[in-house]
Amino acid sequence: MPRFECTKCGKEFPFDSALTRCTSCGEPLEVKYEFASPEIHKSEFLLEKYRDFLPFSRPNKALSLGEGFTPLLRLKKLGEMLGLHNLYAKNETMNPTWSFKDRGTICGIQYALDSGYSEVGTVSTGNMGASVAAYGSRAGMRTHILVSSSIELEKVIPISVYGAHVVKVEGDYGKLYYESLRVGEELGICFINSDHPLRIEGSKTIAFEICEQMSFEPPDWVIVPTSSGGNFRGIVKGFIEFRDLGLIDRLPRFIVVQAAGCCPIAQAFREGKEEIRHFGRPKTIAHGISNPYPPSGNEVLRILRRLHGIALTVNDEEIIKAQLLLAREVIFAQPAGAVPIAALDELVSKGIIDRNDTVVCVITGAGLKYLHSVRQVSHEITTIPFEQLSSALSNARPSGS
Ligand SMILES: [Zn+2]
């Protein structure tokens, strides 16, 4: 039987306790297993394929929207530019609602149904809101998405279009994570928030897939955009489980990247602190990673120290540049999804990453969801009269061709 265990003090809780955080120290819980020679099964349904590594006795394929199984793409041009010979992108924008969140959401929904809930919810102004809205609708569950009252139309539409009950909440949005857990317990709504233990289980399948796609020869580095810390924790947990089971022989080193305008984890890491502080008001275009008080921040710090990981920041200018470079080779990522690419220059020039190292950047979400940051590219588009079509196209050819 799986159980929950506190990531800090190790206190154990039964799997049916419905808890997400430790009742003693308040830190996040994670799922622990007694694995009995688990196997990777042949299936096109993520929860079926990895059922021996997940806590579901009967995964329900009808809940699936086709999550997971995302490509690992070689970045040849970008690699050459940076002098990296083995650079890859794990393209999580290929998930059904265009972000990695779908992996955690299907696990959360399956768990909620197994636990007898008929209502789910989450606190999110972005990818997670859209993901829970879509999967909640698929599962026929009443779905509540709590968003900030200042949410822009561009962000609320991709959530409300799925038919979820969207509530704009005024006041301290940062405290809503904890308040939603309290109200959810009171009303019997399963809140699948950013670092819910079952969300971590979904994220670990990113690591499983990377291992398989690299023929069980793990990369030297995995670089993850980090906000709440849930996805980072999941990816690390996936590699650890595969290593402990002997499926890979070593762990990659892990790099957390945050936006300079909201970097509570990188700041605490730099200062050698054991706990994060509230960052204050975020100021970055990378909204997807702008949680000023990440609920798994302290656990991310513990992981970085334990596994000799690194945390660093990139500024908005570097993020936009990375978005364009990445789009021009392979993926149109949203600002938050492009931060691993933005960090590469510094990592290579400081000699942290060696040119021959194998590097995987996790590209977490799609750019089409948020066009504002790259609006500048529209200025490069010229308007011509009908009659000048031929000359305009030939003038646009590189000279000599
Ligand atoms: Zn604890």
Coordinates of C-alpha atoms and ligand atoms in Angstrom, one line a residue:
M1 CA 0.0 0.0 0.0
P2 CA 1.3 3.5 -0.8
R3 CA 1.5 6.0 2.0
F4 CA 2.2 9.7 2.4
E5 CA 5.4 10.8 4.0
C6 CA 6.5 14.3 5.1
T7 CA 9.4 15.6 2.9
K8 CA 11.0 17.3 6.0
C9 CA 10.3 15.3 9.2
G10 CA 9.5 11.9 7.7
K11 CA 6.2 11.6 9.5
E12 CA 4.0 9.1 7.8
F13 CA 0.3 9.3 7.0
P14 CA -2.2 6.8 5.5
F15 CA -2.9 7.2 1.8
D16 CA -6.6 7.7 2.5
S17 CA -5.9 10.6 5.0
A18 CA -6.6 13.2 2.3
L19 CA -3.7 15.3 3.6
T20 CA -1.4 17.2 1.4
R21 CA 0.9 18.7 4.1
C22 CA 2.4 17.4 7.3
T23 CA 0.3 18.0 10.4
S24 CA 3.4 18.3 12.5
C25 CA 5.7 20.6 10.5
G26 CA 3.5 21.9 7.7
E27 CA 5.8 20.9 4.9
P28 CA 4.5 19.1 1.8
L29 CA 3.9 15.3 1.7
E30 CA 4.9 12.8 -1.0
V31 CA 3.8 9.4 -1.9
K32 CA 6.0 6.5 -0.8
Y33 CA 5.8 2.9 -2.1
E34 CA 7.0 -0.6 -1.4
F35 CA 7.9 -1.4 -5.0
A36 CA 7.8 -5.1 -5.9
S37 CA 9.7 -5.4 -9.1
P38 CA 7.7 -2.9 -11.1
E39 CA 7.5 -3.0 -14.9
I40 CA 6.9 -0.4 -17.5
H41 CA 3.9 -1.7 -19.4
K42 CA 3.0 -1.3 -23.1
S43 CA 0.2 1.2 -23.2
E44 CA -0.7 4.6 -24.8
F45 CA -2.4 5.7 -21.5
L46 CA 0.2 7.2 -19.1
L47 CA -1.4 5.9 -15.9
E48 CA -1.5 2.4 -17.4
K49 CA 2.0 2.4 -18.8
Y50 CA 3.5 3.4 -15.4
R51 CA 0.8 1.7 -13.2
D52 CA 3.4 -0.2 -11.2
F53 CA 5.0 3.2 -10.2
L54 CA 1.7 4.9 -9.4
P55 CA -0.8 4.5 -6.5
F56 CA -3.9 3.7 -8.6
S57 CA -5.3 0.1 -8.5
R58 CA -7.5 0.7 -11.6
P59 CA -6.5 3.7 -13.8
N60 CA -9.5 4.8 -15.8
K61 CA -8.6 5.5 -19.5
A62 CA -11.8 7.4 -20.0
L63 CA -10.3 10.3 -17.9
S64 CA -7.4 10.7 -20.3
L65 CA -7.0 13.5 -22.9
G66 CA -3.8 12.0 -24.2
E67 CA -1.3 13.4 -21.7
G68 CA 2.4 12.6 -21.6
F69 CA 4.4 10.8 -24.3
T70 CA 6.0 14.2 -25.3
P71 CA 9.0 14.4 -27.6
L72 CA 12.6 14.8 -26.5
L73 CA 14.0 17.0 -29.3
R74 CA 17.6 17.6 -30.1
L75 CA 18.5 21.3 -30.3
K76 CA 21.2 21.3 -32.9
K77 CA 21.3 24.9 -33.9
L78 CA 21.0 26.3 -30.4
G79 CA 23.5 23.7 -29.2
E80 CA 26.0 24.8 -31.9
M81 CA 25.4 28.5 -31.0
L82 CA 26.2 27.8 -27.3
G83 CA 28.9 25.2 -28.0
L84 CA 26.9 22.4 -26.5
H85 CA 27.1 19.1 -28.4
N86 CA 24.2 17.3 -26.6
L87 CA 21.4 19.7 -26.0
Y88 CA 17.8 18.5 -25.8
A89 CA 14.3 19.9 -25.1
K90 CA 11.6 17.9 -23.4
N91 CA 8.6 19.4 -25.2
E92 CA 5.8 19.6 -22.6
T93 CA 3.8 22.0 -24.7
M94 CA 2.6 18.9 -26.6
N95 CA 0.2 18.0 -23.7
P96 CA -3.5 18.3 -24.2
T97 CA -3.8 21.8 -22.6
W98 CA -0.3 22.7 -23.8
S99 CA 1.6 22.3 -20.5
F100 CA 3.2 19.8 -18.2
K101 CA 0.3 20.3 -15.8
D102 CA -1.8 17.7 -17.5
R103 CA 0.3 14.9 -16.2
G104 CA -0.3 16.0 -12.6
T105 CA -3.9 16.8 -13.2
I106 CA -4.9 13.3 -14.5
C107 CA -3.2 11.8 -11.4
G108 CA -5.1 14.3 -9.2
I109 CA -8.4 13.6 -10.9
Q110 CA -7.9 9.8 -10.7
Y111 CA -7.1 10.2 -7.0
A112 CA -10.1 12.4 -6.3
L113 CA -12.5 9.9 -7.9
D114 CA -10.8 6.9 -6.1
S115 CA -11.2 8.9 -2.9
G116 CA -14.9 9.5 -3.4
Y117 CA -14.9 13.2 -4.4
S118 CA -17.3 14.5 -6.9
E119 CA -15.8 18.1 -6.9
V120 CA -12.3 19.2 -7.7
G121 CA -10.6 22.6 -7.7
T122 CA -7.4 24.5 -8.0
V123 CA -5.8 27.9 -7.4
S124 CA -4.3 29.1 -10.7
T125 CA -4.3 32.0 -13.1
G126 CA -2.6 30.0 -15.8
N127 CA -1.7 26.6 -17.1
M128 CA -2.9 24.6 -14.1
G129 CA -6.3 26.4 -14.1
A130 CA -6.9 25.4 -17.8
S131 CA -5.6 21.9 -17.1
V132 CA -7.9 21.2 -14.1
A133 CA -10.8 22.8 -15.9
A134 CA -10.3 20.5 -19.0
Y135 CA -9.8 17.3 -17.0
G136 CA -12.6 18.1 -14.5
S137 CA -15.0 18.6 -17.5
R138 CA -13.8 15.3 -19.0
A139 CA -14.4 13.5 -15.8
G140 CA -17.9 15.1 -15.3
M141 CA -16.9 16.6 -12.0
R142 CA -17.9 20.0 -10.7
T143 CA -14.7 22.0 -11.0
H144 CA -13.8 25.2 -9.2
I145 CA -11.0 27.4 -10.4
L146 CA -9.9 30.2 -8.1
V147 CA -8.2 33.0 -9.9
S148 CA -6.9 36.4 -8.9
S149 CA -9.4 39.3 -9.4
S150 CA -6.8 41.1 -11.5
I151 CA -6.6 38.3 -14.1
E152 CA -6.5 39.4 -17.7
L153 CA -9.0 38.3 -20.3
E154 CA -6.3 36.5 -22.3
K155 CA -5.7 34.2 -19.3
V156 CA -9.2 33.7 -18.0
I157 CA -10.7 32.6 -21.4
P158 CA -8.5 29.4 -21.7
I159 CA -9.8 28.4 -18.3
S160 CA -13.5 29.3 -18.5
V161 CA -13.9 27.9 -22.0
Y162 CA -13.9 24.4 -20.5
G163 CA -17.0 25.2 -18.6
A164 CA -15.5 25.2 -15.1
H165 CA -16.8 27.4 -12.2
V166 CA -14.3 30.2 -12.3
V167 CA -14.2 32.5 -9.2
K168 CA -12.2 35.7 -9.1
V169 CA -11.0 36.2 -5.6
E170 CA -10.0 39.6 -4.2
G171 CA -7.3 39.9 -1.5
D172 CA -4.0 38.2 -0.9
Y173 CA -3.8 35.7 -3.7
G174 CA -0.7 34.1 -2.1
K175 CA -2.7 32.9 0.9
L176 CA -5.4 31.4 -1.3
Y177 CA -3.4 28.1 -1.6
Y178 CA -3.8 27.4 2.1
E179 CA -7.3 28.9 2.3
S180 CA -8.4 26.6 -0.5
L181 CA -7.2 23.5 1.3
R182 CA -9.1 24.5 4.4
V183 CA -12.3 25.3 2.5
G184 CA -11.9 22.2 0.4
E185 CA -11.8 20.0 3.5
E186 CA -14.8 21.7 4.9
L187 CA -16.9 21.4 1.7
G188 CA -15.5 18.1 0.4
I189 CA -13.8 19.6 -2.7
C190 CA -10.4 18.0 -3.6
F191 CA -8.1 20.9 -4.3
I192 CA -5.4 19.7 -6.7
N193 CA -3.0 22.6 -6.1
S194 CA 0.5 23.1 -7.5
D195 CA 2.4 20.7 -5.2
H196 CA -0.4 18.2 -4.3
P197 CA 1.4 14.9 -3.7
L198 CA -0.5 13.3 -6.6
R199 CA 0.6 16.1 -8.9
I200 CA 4.2 15.2 -8.0
E201 CA 3.4 11.7 -9.1
G202 CA 2.3 13.0 -12.5
S203 CA 5.4 15.1 -12.9
K204 CA 7.7 12.2 -12.2
T205 CA 6.6 10.6 -15.5
I206 CA 8.6 13.4 -17.3
A207 CA 11.7 11.9 -15.7
F208 CA 10.6 8.3 -16.6
E209 CA 10.1 9.3 -20.3
I210 CA 13.4 11.1 -20.5
C211 CA 15.2 8.0 -19.2
E212 CA 13.4 5.8 -21.8
Q213 CA 14.0 8.3 -24.6
M214 CA 17.7 8.3 -23.7
S215 CA 17.9 4.5 -23.6
F216 CA 18.2 4.6 -19.7
E217 CA 21.5 6.6 -20.0
P218 CA 20.4 9.6 -17.9
P219 CA 21.5 13.1 -19.0
D220 CA 24.2 15.0 -17.0
W221 CA 21.9 18.0 -16.4
V222 CA 18.2 18.6 -16.2
I223 CA 17.1 22.2 -16.2
V224 CA 13.6 23.0 -14.9
P225 CA 11.6 26.3 -14.7
T226 CA 10.5 26.5 -11.1
S227 CA 7.7 28.3 -9.3
S228 CA 5.7 26.4 -6.7
G229 CA 8.4 23.6 -6.8
G230 CA 6.0 20.8 -7.6
N231 CA 7.2 20.0 -11.0
F232 CA 10.8 20.1 -10.0
R233 CA 10.1 17.8 -7.1
G234 CA 8.3 15.3 -9.3
I235 CA 11.0 15.2 -11.9
V236 CA 13.7 14.6 -9.3
K237 CA 11.5 11.9 -7.6
G238 CA 11.1 10.1 -10.9
F239 CA 14.9 9.9 -11.5
I240 CA 15.5 8.8 -7.9
E241 CA 12.9 6.0 -8.2
F242 CA 14.4 4.7 -11.4
R243 CA 17.9 4.9 -9.9
D244 CA 16.8 3.1 -6.6
L245 CA 15.1 0.4 -8.7
G246 CA 18.3 0.0 -10.8
L247 CA 16.8 1.2 -14.1
I248 CA 19.4 4.0 -14.3
D249 CA 22.8 3.9 -12.7
R250 CA 23.1 7.5 -11.6
L251 CA 21.2 10.8 -11.2
P252 CA 21.5 13.8 -13.4
R253 CA 22.3 17.1 -11.6
F254 CA 19.4 19.4 -11.4
I255 CA 19.1 23.1 -12.1
V256 CA 16.3 25.3 -10.9
V257 CA 15.7 28.4 -13.0
Q258 CA 13.6 31.3 -11.8
A259 CA 12.8 34.8 -13.2
A260 CA 14.9 37.5 -11.6
G261 CA 11.7 39.4 -10.9
C262 CA 10.3 36.6 -8.7
C263 CA 13.0 34.3 -7.4
P264 CA 12.3 33.3 -3.7
I265 CA 14.0 29.9 -4.1
A266 CA 17.1 31.1 -6.0
Q267 CA 17.5 34.0 -3.5
A268 CA 17.3 31.7 -0.5
F269 CA 19.7 29.3 -2.2
R270 CA 22.2 32.1 -3.0
E271 CA 22.0 33.3 0.6
G272 CA 22.5 29.8 2.0
K273 CA 19.1 29.9 3.8
E274 CA 17.1 26.8 4.7
E275 CA 13.8 28.4 4.2
I276 CA 12.4 30.7 1.6
R277 CA 10.9 34.1 2.3
H278 CA 7.9 35.8 0.7
F279 CA 9.4 37.5 -2.3
G280 CA 6.9 40.4 -2.4
R281 CA 5.4 41.6 -5.6
P282 CA 6.5 39.6 -8.6
K283 CA 7.7 41.7 -11.6
T284 CA 8.4 39.5 -14.6
I285 CA 6.8 38.5 -17.9
A286 CA 7.2 34.9 -16.9
H287 CA 3.9 34.7 -15.1
G288 CA 3.8 30.9 -15.2
I289 CA 6.7 30.9 -12.6
S290 CA 5.9 34.0 -10.5
N291 CA 4.7 32.4 -7.3
P292 CA 6.2 34.8 -4.6
Y293 CA 5.8 32.2 -1.8
P294 CA 6.2 28.7 -3.3
P295 CA 4.6 26.0 -1.2
S296 CA 7.3 23.5 -2.0
G297 CA 10.1 26.1 -1.9
N298 CA 11.8 24.7 1.3
E299 CA 11.7 21.2 -0.1
V300 CA 13.3 22.4 -3.4
L301 CA 16.1 23.9 -1.3
R302 CA 16.5 20.7 0.6
I303 CA 16.7 18.7 -2.6
L304 CA 19.3 21.1 -4.1
R305 CA 21.5 20.8 -1.1
R306 CA 21.2 17.0 -0.9
L307 CA 21.9 16.4 -4.6
H308 CA 24.3 19.3 -5.3
G309 CA 21.9 21.1 -7.5
I310 CA 22.0 24.7 -8.6
A311 CA 19.4 27.6 -8.6
L312 CA 19.8 30.7 -10.7
T313 CA 17.9 33.5 -12.3
V314 CA 17.4 35.0 -15.7
N315 CA 16.0 38.5 -16.5
D316 CA 13.0 39.3 -18.8
E317 CA 15.2 40.4 -21.7
E318 CA 17.1 37.0 -21.6
I319 CA 13.8 35.2 -21.4
I320 CA 12.3 36.9 -24.6
K321 CA 15.5 36.3 -26.4
A322 CA 15.4 32.6 -25.5
Q323 CA 11.7 32.4 -26.5
L324 CA 12.6 33.6 -30.0
L325 CA 15.7 31.4 -30.4
L326 CA 13.7 28.4 -29.3
A327 CA 10.8 29.2 -31.6
R328 CA 13.2 29.6 -34.5
E329 CA 14.5 26.2 -34.0
V330 CA 11.7 24.1 -32.6
I331 CA 9.1 25.2 -30.1
F332 CA 7.1 28.3 -29.4
A333 CA 7.2 28.3 -25.6
Q334 CA 5.7 30.7 -23.2
P335 CA 8.1 32.9 -21.3
A336 CA 8.2 30.6 -18.2
G337 CA 8.8 27.6 -20.5
A338 CA 11.9 29.3 -22.1
V339 CA 13.8 30.1 -19.0
P340 CA 16.0 26.9 -19.1
I341 CA 17.2 28.1 -22.6
A342 CA 17.8 31.6 -21.2
A343 CA 20.0 30.2 -18.5
L344 CA 22.3 28.1 -20.7
D345 CA 24.6 31.0 -21.7
E346 CA 25.7 31.7 -18.1
L347 CA 25.9 28.0 -17.3
V348 CA 28.3 27.3 -20.2
S349 CA 30.4 30.5 -19.9
K350 CA 30.9 29.9 -16.2
G351 CA 32.1 26.4 -16.9
I352 CA 29.3 24.8 -14.8
I353 CA 28.1 22.8 -17.8
D354 CA 30.8 21.3 -19.9
R355 CA 30.4 21.4 -23.7
N356 CA 30.3 17.7 -23.9
D357 CA 27.6 17.2 -21.2
T358 CA 24.2 16.0 -22.1
V359 CA 21.6 18.6 -21.1
V360 CA 17.8 18.4 -21.1
C361 CA 15.8 21.6 -20.8
V362 CA 12.2 21.0 -19.7
I363 CA 10.0 23.3 -21.8
T364 CA 6.9 23.5 -19.6
G365 CA 4.2 25.4 -21.5
A366 CA 3.2 26.8 -24.9
G367 CA 3.6 30.3 -26.2
L368 CA 0.3 30.6 -28.0
K369 CA -1.3 31.0 -24.6
Y370 CA 0.4 34.3 -23.9
L371 CA 1.4 36.3 -26.9
H372 CA 2.2 39.6 -25.2
S373 CA 5.9 39.0 -24.5
V374 CA 6.8 38.4 -28.1
R375 CA 4.5 41.1 -29.7
Q376 CA 7.7 42.7 -31.1
V377 CA 7.9 40.2 -33.9
S378 CA 4.8 41.7 -35.5
H379 CA 6.8 44.8 -36.2
E380 CA 9.0 42.8 -38.5
I381 CA 6.1 42.1 -40.8
T382 CA 5.9 44.4 -43.8
T383 CA 2.8 45.5 -45.8
I384 CA 3.1 45.8 -49.6
P385 CA 0.8 46.7 -52.4
F386 CA -0.5 43.7 -54.5
E387 CA 1.6 44.6 -57.5
Q388 CA 4.9 44.4 -55.6
L389 CA 4.6 40.8 -54.5
S390 CA 7.2 39.4 -56.8
S391 CA 9.9 42.1 -55.9
A392 CA 9.1 41.8 -52.2
L393 CA 9.7 38.0 -52.2
S394 CA 12.8 38.2 -54.2
N395 CA 14.2 41.1 -52.1
A396 CA 13.7 38.9 -49.0
R397 CA 16.1 36.2 -50.3
P398 CA 19.5 36.2 -48.8
S399 CA 22.0 37.8 -51.1
G400 CA 23.7 35.4 -53.4
S401 CA 20.8 32.9 -53.6
Ligands
ZN1 ZN 6.7 17.0 8.8

